[in-house]
Amino acid sequence: MNLMNANSAVAAEPKIEPQNYRYLCEMVYRESGIVLDESKHYLVEARLTPVARDAGAGDLNALCNLMRAISGRPLRDKVVEAMTTNETLFFRDIKPFDALRQVILPELTAKRRPVQTLRVLSAACSTGQEAYSLAMLWKEMKIPGWDLDILGIDLSDEVLDKARGGRYQQLEVNRGLPAMYLVKYFQRDEAVWQIKSEIRSMARWRKFNLLDDLTPLGTFDLILCRNVLIYFDQPTKSRILGAFRGRLISGGYLFLGASETTLNLDDKFLRRQVASAIAYQKP
Amino acid sequence: MQQALIIDDSKAIRRILGATIRELGFDVAEAGNGREALEELARLPGPVRLILVDWNMPEMNGMEFLLALQGRERHPDTKVMMVTTETAIDQMIKALEAGADEYIMKPFTRDAIVDKLRLLGIVN
């Protein structure tokens, strides 16, 4: 999840009245837990101007008036989706994947021999590159008789549809994906690269808000939630980390983004240096 | 400073790639085709850490360059990435089999180049 890559080419002068900006920030926080402070003016304007246009509102102030006037969810959902839909890439920050291949997945498979299945949660999965990266990595490890069951969750229908379809543009497969995996696990369909069914079948996708009770998702051996917590305030981060801990098996692992930590948020995880990455283990 | 070699018949592409690679701390040499690149490799004093090579070039193309490189002693740390408009999977397989360590399709972004170099262990 990377909210910082939005188009920053917007006017320096805010185009939205302060009370409307506050209204949008409060609504996005209420619905998604994501904190938008005063420094995110450019992001709000870049992301929501197209939504305003599609809704027939002339500008962001008109969009706010429209949202106040109509009580239905669709427009609110579109605003939240626009603010939380994010760019991702294959094998982002390669170090966690090295740690998974070299240490974590072998360790978990030794631990879970009786069930021969590992369950993985890709939280705030966006368009699916993280989940599919892990699926390809697992395929390369060639562990006969084992299944890797990946569940990708996000609160945006749009990104989940894309993840489900497994179809990516050239610019997307150019980023972070080893060429060897591209030729092995993708088919070209004119300008689009379609991930093969042997990889697609390893992942399932579900609309889910991280702020909701995660219990219905079941338990996991591994949770990936990278570059997501940075957008939440401290109490929400603690709450989400606690919820992840509740969903991990004993000895299961959580991976966060390189700039994220459980420190001062949840003291029950064990912080482990694994290869060149940091993993958080449930005792 | 580590050495890189950029091989492309387009001066504009050499300039764009060169700027990114220099930013990453490399000393950059350039060649306009495979033959010039082989001459450059013979001329450069130390090992070349990174070679970025286009496919379609006059005189000696990128594939011919890879094959020529296979017949020579290659430093174990040298990584070769093909940077090309060729997007057919068969072509990619040929390049990888001929010794390319990575492959990126044009058009590319600066970030895509850096991500690939990260995969190759060339940048952190």
XYZ file of C-alpha atoms in Angstrom:
407
model
C 0.000 0.000 0.000
C 1.575 3.277 -0.941
C -0.481 6.381 -0.731
C 2.494 8.593 -1.469
C 2.678 7.814 -5.136
C -0.400 9.762 -6.037
C -0.113 12.393 -8.665
C 1.245 15.393 -6.839
C 0.806 17.703 -9.806
C -2.025 19.661 -8.279
C -2.245 23.323 -7.528
C -0.493 24.498 -4.378
C -3.573 26.466 -3.288
C -6.085 24.137 -1.592
C -9.232 23.805 -3.679
C -11.322 22.579 -0.812
C -12.795 24.556 2.044
C -11.412 23.669 5.491
C -14.725 22.358 6.872
C -15.138 20.122 3.820
C -11.581 18.821 4.124
C -12.299 17.964 7.786
C -15.555 16.274 6.766
C -13.723 14.070 4.236
C -10.904 13.241 6.665
C -13.374 12.264 9.388
C -15.400 10.133 7.002
C -12.320 8.302 5.640
C -11.070 7.742 9.200
C -14.449 6.411 10.342
C -14.761 4.020 7.403
C -11.167 2.829 7.022
C -9.153 3.999 10.043
C -6.767 5.836 7.728
C -5.549 9.136 9.081
C -5.410 12.052 6.663
C -3.882 15.111 8.270
C -3.353 18.616 6.899
C -0.281 17.463 4.967
C -2.438 15.272 2.715
C -4.303 18.060 0.922
C -2.592 17.296 -2.370
C -3.405 13.613 -2.059
C -7.081 14.213 -1.295
C -7.399 16.591 -4.245
C -5.536 14.304 -6.653
C -7.535 11.242 -5.665
C -10.999 12.745 -5.262
C -11.201 15.182 -8.172
C -11.962 12.310 -10.611
C -14.574 10.927 -8.166
C -16.215 14.372 -8.001
C -16.234 14.560 -11.791
C -17.784 11.080 -12.149
C -20.447 11.987 -9.589
C -21.381 15.093 -11.545
C -20.068 17.421 -8.839
C -18.113 20.399 -10.120
C -15.403 20.274 -7.457
C -14.561 18.741 -4.082
C -16.761 21.179 -2.172
C -19.705 20.155 -4.344
C -18.786 16.514 -3.777
C -18.992 17.028 -0.012
C -22.362 18.731 -0.359
C -23.584 15.819 -2.455
C -22.412 13.296 0.132
C -24.170 15.199 2.898
C -27.346 15.355 0.843
C -27.579 11.676 -0.069
C -27.349 8.975 2.545
C -26.517 5.961 0.347
C -23.204 4.108 0.615
C -22.072 3.951 -3.031
C -20.611 7.453 -3.184
C -19.033 7.154 0.255
C -17.520 3.799 -0.764
C -16.104 5.377 -3.920
C -14.470 8.147 -1.876
C -12.977 5.670 0.612
C -11.777 3.413 -2.203
C -10.172 6.326 -4.008
C -8.299 7.284 -0.847
C -7.135 3.747 -0.077
C -6.500 2.244 -3.509
C -2.814 1.835 -3.889
C 0.034 0.949 -6.085
C 2.018 -2.145 -5.315
C 4.565 -4.246 -7.145
C 5.848 -7.776 -7.421
C 8.487 -8.776 -4.841
C 8.340 -5.364 -3.234
C 11.352 -4.877 -0.913
C 12.866 -8.220 -1.896
C 14.331 -8.899 1.598
C 11.178 -10.352 3.222
C 10.838 -12.760 0.286
C 14.448 -13.885 0.745
C 13.725 -14.431 4.445
C 10.594 -16.408 3.598
C 12.403 -18.624 1.113
C 15.523 -19.222 3.171
C 14.112 -19.538 6.684
C 10.454 -18.906 7.409
C 8.704 -21.197 4.924
C 11.044 -24.150 5.647
C 10.528 -23.560 9.391
C 6.747 -23.374 9.058
C 6.572 -26.464 6.873
C 8.582 -28.418 9.467
C 6.159 -27.227 12.141
C 3.000 -27.908 10.143
C 3.928 -31.307 8.724
C 0.738 -32.985 10.011
C -1.571 -30.684 8.021
C 0.665 -30.110 4.968
C -0.967 -26.730 4.339
C 0.192 -23.236 5.173
C -2.387 -20.460 5.405
C -1.255 -16.947 4.577
C -3.077 -13.634 4.913
C -2.095 -10.815 2.572
C -3.696 -7.892 4.414
C -4.568 -4.788 2.381
C -3.541 -6.868 -0.623
C -4.270 -4.177 -3.225
C -4.007 -5.594 -6.763
C -2.511 -8.917 -5.670
C 1.174 -8.649 -6.528
C 2.315 -9.551 -3.008
C 0.141 -12.666 -2.850
C 1.142 -13.815 -6.325
C 4.831 -13.142 -5.578
C 4.569 -15.465 -2.610
C 2.697 -18.054 -4.691
C 5.477 -18.038 -7.327
C 8.157 -18.237 -4.655
C 6.381 -21.235 -3.114
C 6.056 -22.939 -6.505
C 9.796 -22.535 -7.023
C 10.481 -24.206 -3.673
C 8.865 -27.393 -5.026
C 7.574 -28.929 -1.809
C 5.608 -31.987 -2.942
C 2.260 -32.712 -1.340
C 1.939 -29.312 0.312
C -0.574 -26.550 -0.295
C -0.152 -22.837 0.173
C -3.515 -21.204 0.759
C -3.328 -17.427 0.407
C -6.185 -15.119 1.333
C -5.941 -11.548 0.072
C -8.160 -8.964 1.753
C -8.752 -5.330 0.909
C -11.611 -2.913 1.290
C -11.658 -1.913 -2.364
C -13.768 -3.949 -4.794
C -11.835 -2.467 -7.685
C -8.424 -3.749 -6.597
C -9.859 -7.120 -5.584
C -11.357 -7.548 -9.056
C -7.966 -6.864 -10.576
C -6.235 -9.259 -8.161
C -8.799 -11.947 -8.924
C -8.300 -11.545 -12.671
C -4.501 -11.693 -12.373
C -4.059 -9.511 -15.453
C -1.285 -6.942 -15.427
C 0.042 -4.281 -17.757
C 3.589 -4.348 -19.091
C 4.623 -1.529 -16.756
C 3.441 -3.637 -13.818
C 5.250 -6.841 -14.775
C 8.368 -4.779 -15.481
C 8.508 -3.818 -11.810
C 10.207 -6.197 -9.406
C 9.249 -9.418 -11.156
C 12.207 -11.641 -12.105
C 12.171 -12.303 -15.860
C 12.457 -16.018 -15.143
C 9.123 -15.913 -13.280
C 7.511 -13.815 -16.003
C 8.280 -16.398 -18.679
C 7.278 -19.313 -16.452
C 4.127 -18.091 -14.786
C 2.546 -15.586 -17.189
C 0.929 -15.741 -20.607
C 0.770 -12.782 -22.927
C -2.649 -11.734 -24.074
C -1.852 -8.897 -26.488
C -0.868 -5.964 -24.260
C -1.827 -7.729 -21.043
C 0.106 -10.302 -19.039
C -2.131 -12.987 -17.548
C -0.867 -14.925 -14.567
C -1.297 -18.675 -15.128
C -4.052 -20.611 -13.368
C -1.559 -22.761 -11.426
C -0.569 -19.571 -9.540
C -3.974 -17.885 -9.543
C -5.578 -20.938 -7.961
C -3.363 -20.565 -4.884
C -4.993 -17.280 -3.864
C -8.507 -16.289 -2.847
C -9.766 -12.759 -2.427
C -12.255 -11.214 -0.058
C -13.500 -7.732 0.687
C -12.646 -7.078 4.294
C -11.902 -4.071 6.467
C -8.905 -4.423 8.791
C -10.887 -2.572 11.440
C -13.527 -5.310 11.521
C -13.317 -8.464 13.635
C -10.856 -10.723 11.787
C -12.075 -13.921 13.506
C -14.223 -15.076 10.557
C -11.070 -15.267 8.429
C -9.711 -18.171 10.497
C -6.118 -18.661 11.640
C -2.906 -18.150 9.690
C 0.683 -19.322 9.740
C 1.882 -16.114 8.154
C 0.471 -12.606 7.820
C 1.880 -10.022 5.400
C 0.778 -6.466 6.093
C 3.457 -4.260 4.660
C 3.386 -0.491 4.298
C -0.155 -0.310 5.630
C 0.120 0.569 9.331
C 1.866 3.837 8.528
C -1.504 5.288 7.531
C -3.176 4.586 10.871
C -2.968 6.380 14.212
C -1.319 4.699 17.235
C -4.466 3.205 18.851
C -5.594 1.774 15.504
C -2.128 0.309 14.828
C -2.176 -1.385 18.257
C -5.655 -2.707 17.670
C -4.747 -4.149 14.245
C -1.533 -5.733 15.559
C -3.503 -7.319 18.406
C -6.020 -8.651 15.915
C -3.231 -10.132 13.766
C -1.707 -11.791 16.831
C -5.100 -13.285 17.571
C -5.253 -14.783 14.078
C -1.715 -16.255 14.040
C -0.884 -19.754 15.202
C 1.680 -19.988 17.968
C 5.046 -19.641 16.225
C 3.445 -17.926 13.220
C 4.979 -14.841 11.666
C 3.962 -11.311 10.778
C 5.832 -9.194 8.238
C 5.467 -5.417 8.283
C 6.912 -2.788 5.959
C 10.573 -1.844 6.407
C 9.653 1.390 8.201
C 7.012 -0.210 10.422
C 7.363 -1.893 13.805
C 5.400 -3.409 16.682
C 7.574 -1.469 19.155
C 5.465 0.492 21.671
C 2.354 -0.810 19.932
C 2.233 -4.502 20.810
C 4.877 -5.954 23.125
C 3.800 -9.573 22.749
C 5.447 -10.233 19.379
C 9.032 -11.512 19.300
C 11.130 -9.388 16.966
C 13.419 -11.631 14.908
C 16.100 -10.754 12.406
C 15.643 -13.305 9.610
C 18.199 -13.108 6.790
C 18.155 -9.366 5.999
C 14.556 -8.801 7.080
C 12.706 -8.304 10.354
C 9.888 -10.706 11.179
C 7.521 -10.613 14.164
C 6.770 -13.986 15.682
C 3.845 -14.896 17.884
C 5.283 -16.774 20.910
C 33.388 3.159 -8.041
C 31.807 0.189 -9.812
C 31.769 0.046 -13.591
C 28.659 -0.216 -15.768
C 28.390 -0.529 -19.538
C 25.310 0.632 -21.437
C 24.850 -0.710 -24.962
C 22.139 0.876 -27.072
C 22.115 2.483 -30.510
C 19.833 5.216 -29.212
C 21.761 8.071 -27.689
C 18.608 9.169 -25.835
C 18.210 5.767 -24.166
C 21.914 5.718 -23.236
C 21.489 9.154 -21.688
C 18.372 8.177 -19.687
C 19.825 4.878 -18.469
C 23.199 6.500 -17.836
C 21.653 9.156 -15.587
C 19.905 6.489 -13.451
C 22.964 4.256 -13.215
C 25.298 7.166 -12.367
C 22.850 8.240 -9.642
C 23.316 4.790 -8.142
C 27.046 5.405 -7.929
C 28.360 3.705 -11.055
C 30.963 4.849 -13.486
C 29.251 4.480 -16.869
C 30.788 3.524 -20.217
C 28.685 3.493 -23.382
C 28.596 1.614 -26.675
C 26.305 1.949 -29.703
C 26.239 -1.754 -30.623
C 27.583 -5.165 -29.607
C 30.856 -4.874 -31.489
C 31.694 -1.534 -29.889
C 30.732 -3.028 -26.520
C 33.215 -5.900 -26.916
C 35.906 -3.349 -27.739
C 34.910 -1.300 -24.714
C 35.054 -4.376 -22.461
C 38.577 -5.087 -23.716
C 39.578 -1.469 -23.070
C 38.097 -1.029 -19.578
C 40.738 -1.647 -16.896
C 38.662 -3.391 -14.192
C 35.715 -5.799 -14.054
C 32.332 -4.546 -15.240
C 29.647 -5.056 -12.592
C 26.625 -4.283 -14.763
C 25.906 -4.498 -18.477
C 22.627 -3.132 -19.870
C 22.145 -4.218 -23.458
C 19.512 -3.464 -26.096
C 18.427 -6.212 -28.494
C 17.953 -4.521 -31.856
C 21.113 -2.697 -32.908
C 23.107 -2.414 -36.138
C 26.358 -4.343 -36.755
C 26.073 -6.657 -33.752
C 22.741 -6.974 -31.943
C 22.180 -7.731 -28.281
C 21.652 -11.459 -28.754
C 24.865 -11.750 -30.798
C 26.626 -9.804 -28.063
C 25.362 -12.228 -25.382
C 26.551 -15.187 -27.420
C 29.936 -13.542 -27.973
C 30.144 -12.900 -24.231
C 29.461 -16.588 -23.537
C 32.617 -17.468 -25.428
C 34.735 -15.218 -23.213
C 35.777 -15.270 -19.628
C 33.145 -13.373 -17.672
C 33.775 -11.960 -14.200
C 31.556 -13.878 -11.718
C 30.072 -10.627 -10.365
C 29.093 -9.258 -13.783
C 25.326 -9.040 -14.246
C 23.759 -8.565 -17.661
C 20.283 -7.152 -18.195
C 18.584 -6.904 -21.548
C 16.666 -3.639 -22.038
C 14.544 -3.991 -25.146
C 11.291 -3.464 -27.039
C 11.119 -7.232 -27.660
C 8.189 -8.474 -25.570
C 7.617 -12.022 -26.857
C 8.105 -14.710 -24.208
C 10.130 -16.825 -26.657
C 12.573 -13.970 -27.120
C 12.921 -13.540 -23.373
C 13.675 -17.218 -22.941
C 16.322 -17.016 -25.690
C 17.987 -14.059 -23.969
C 17.962 -15.749 -20.552
C 19.378 -18.937 -22.058
C 22.077 -16.927 -23.804
C 23.264 -15.539 -20.483
C 21.117 -12.508 -19.631
C 20.526 -12.398 -15.878
C 17.500 -10.124 -16.185
C 15.250 -8.647 -18.824
C 13.250 -5.444 -18.887
C 10.868 -4.282 -21.585
C 10.792 -0.784 -23.021
C 9.181 1.510 -22.118
C 10.470 1.328 -18.575
C 10.470 3.664 -15.615
C 13.421 4.638 -13.478
C 11.862 2.721 -10.567
C 11.522 -0.401 -12.708
C 15.242 -0.288 -13.516
C 16.115 0.138 -9.838
C 13.776 -2.713 -8.841
C 15.483 -5.017 -11.337
C 18.935 -4.018 -10.082
C 17.727 -4.806 -6.568
C 16.740 -8.285 -7.777
C 20.226 -8.702 -9.184
C 21.736 -7.736 -5.826
C 23.353 -4.672 -7.343
C 21.540 -2.091 -5.218
C 20.002 -2.427 -1.739
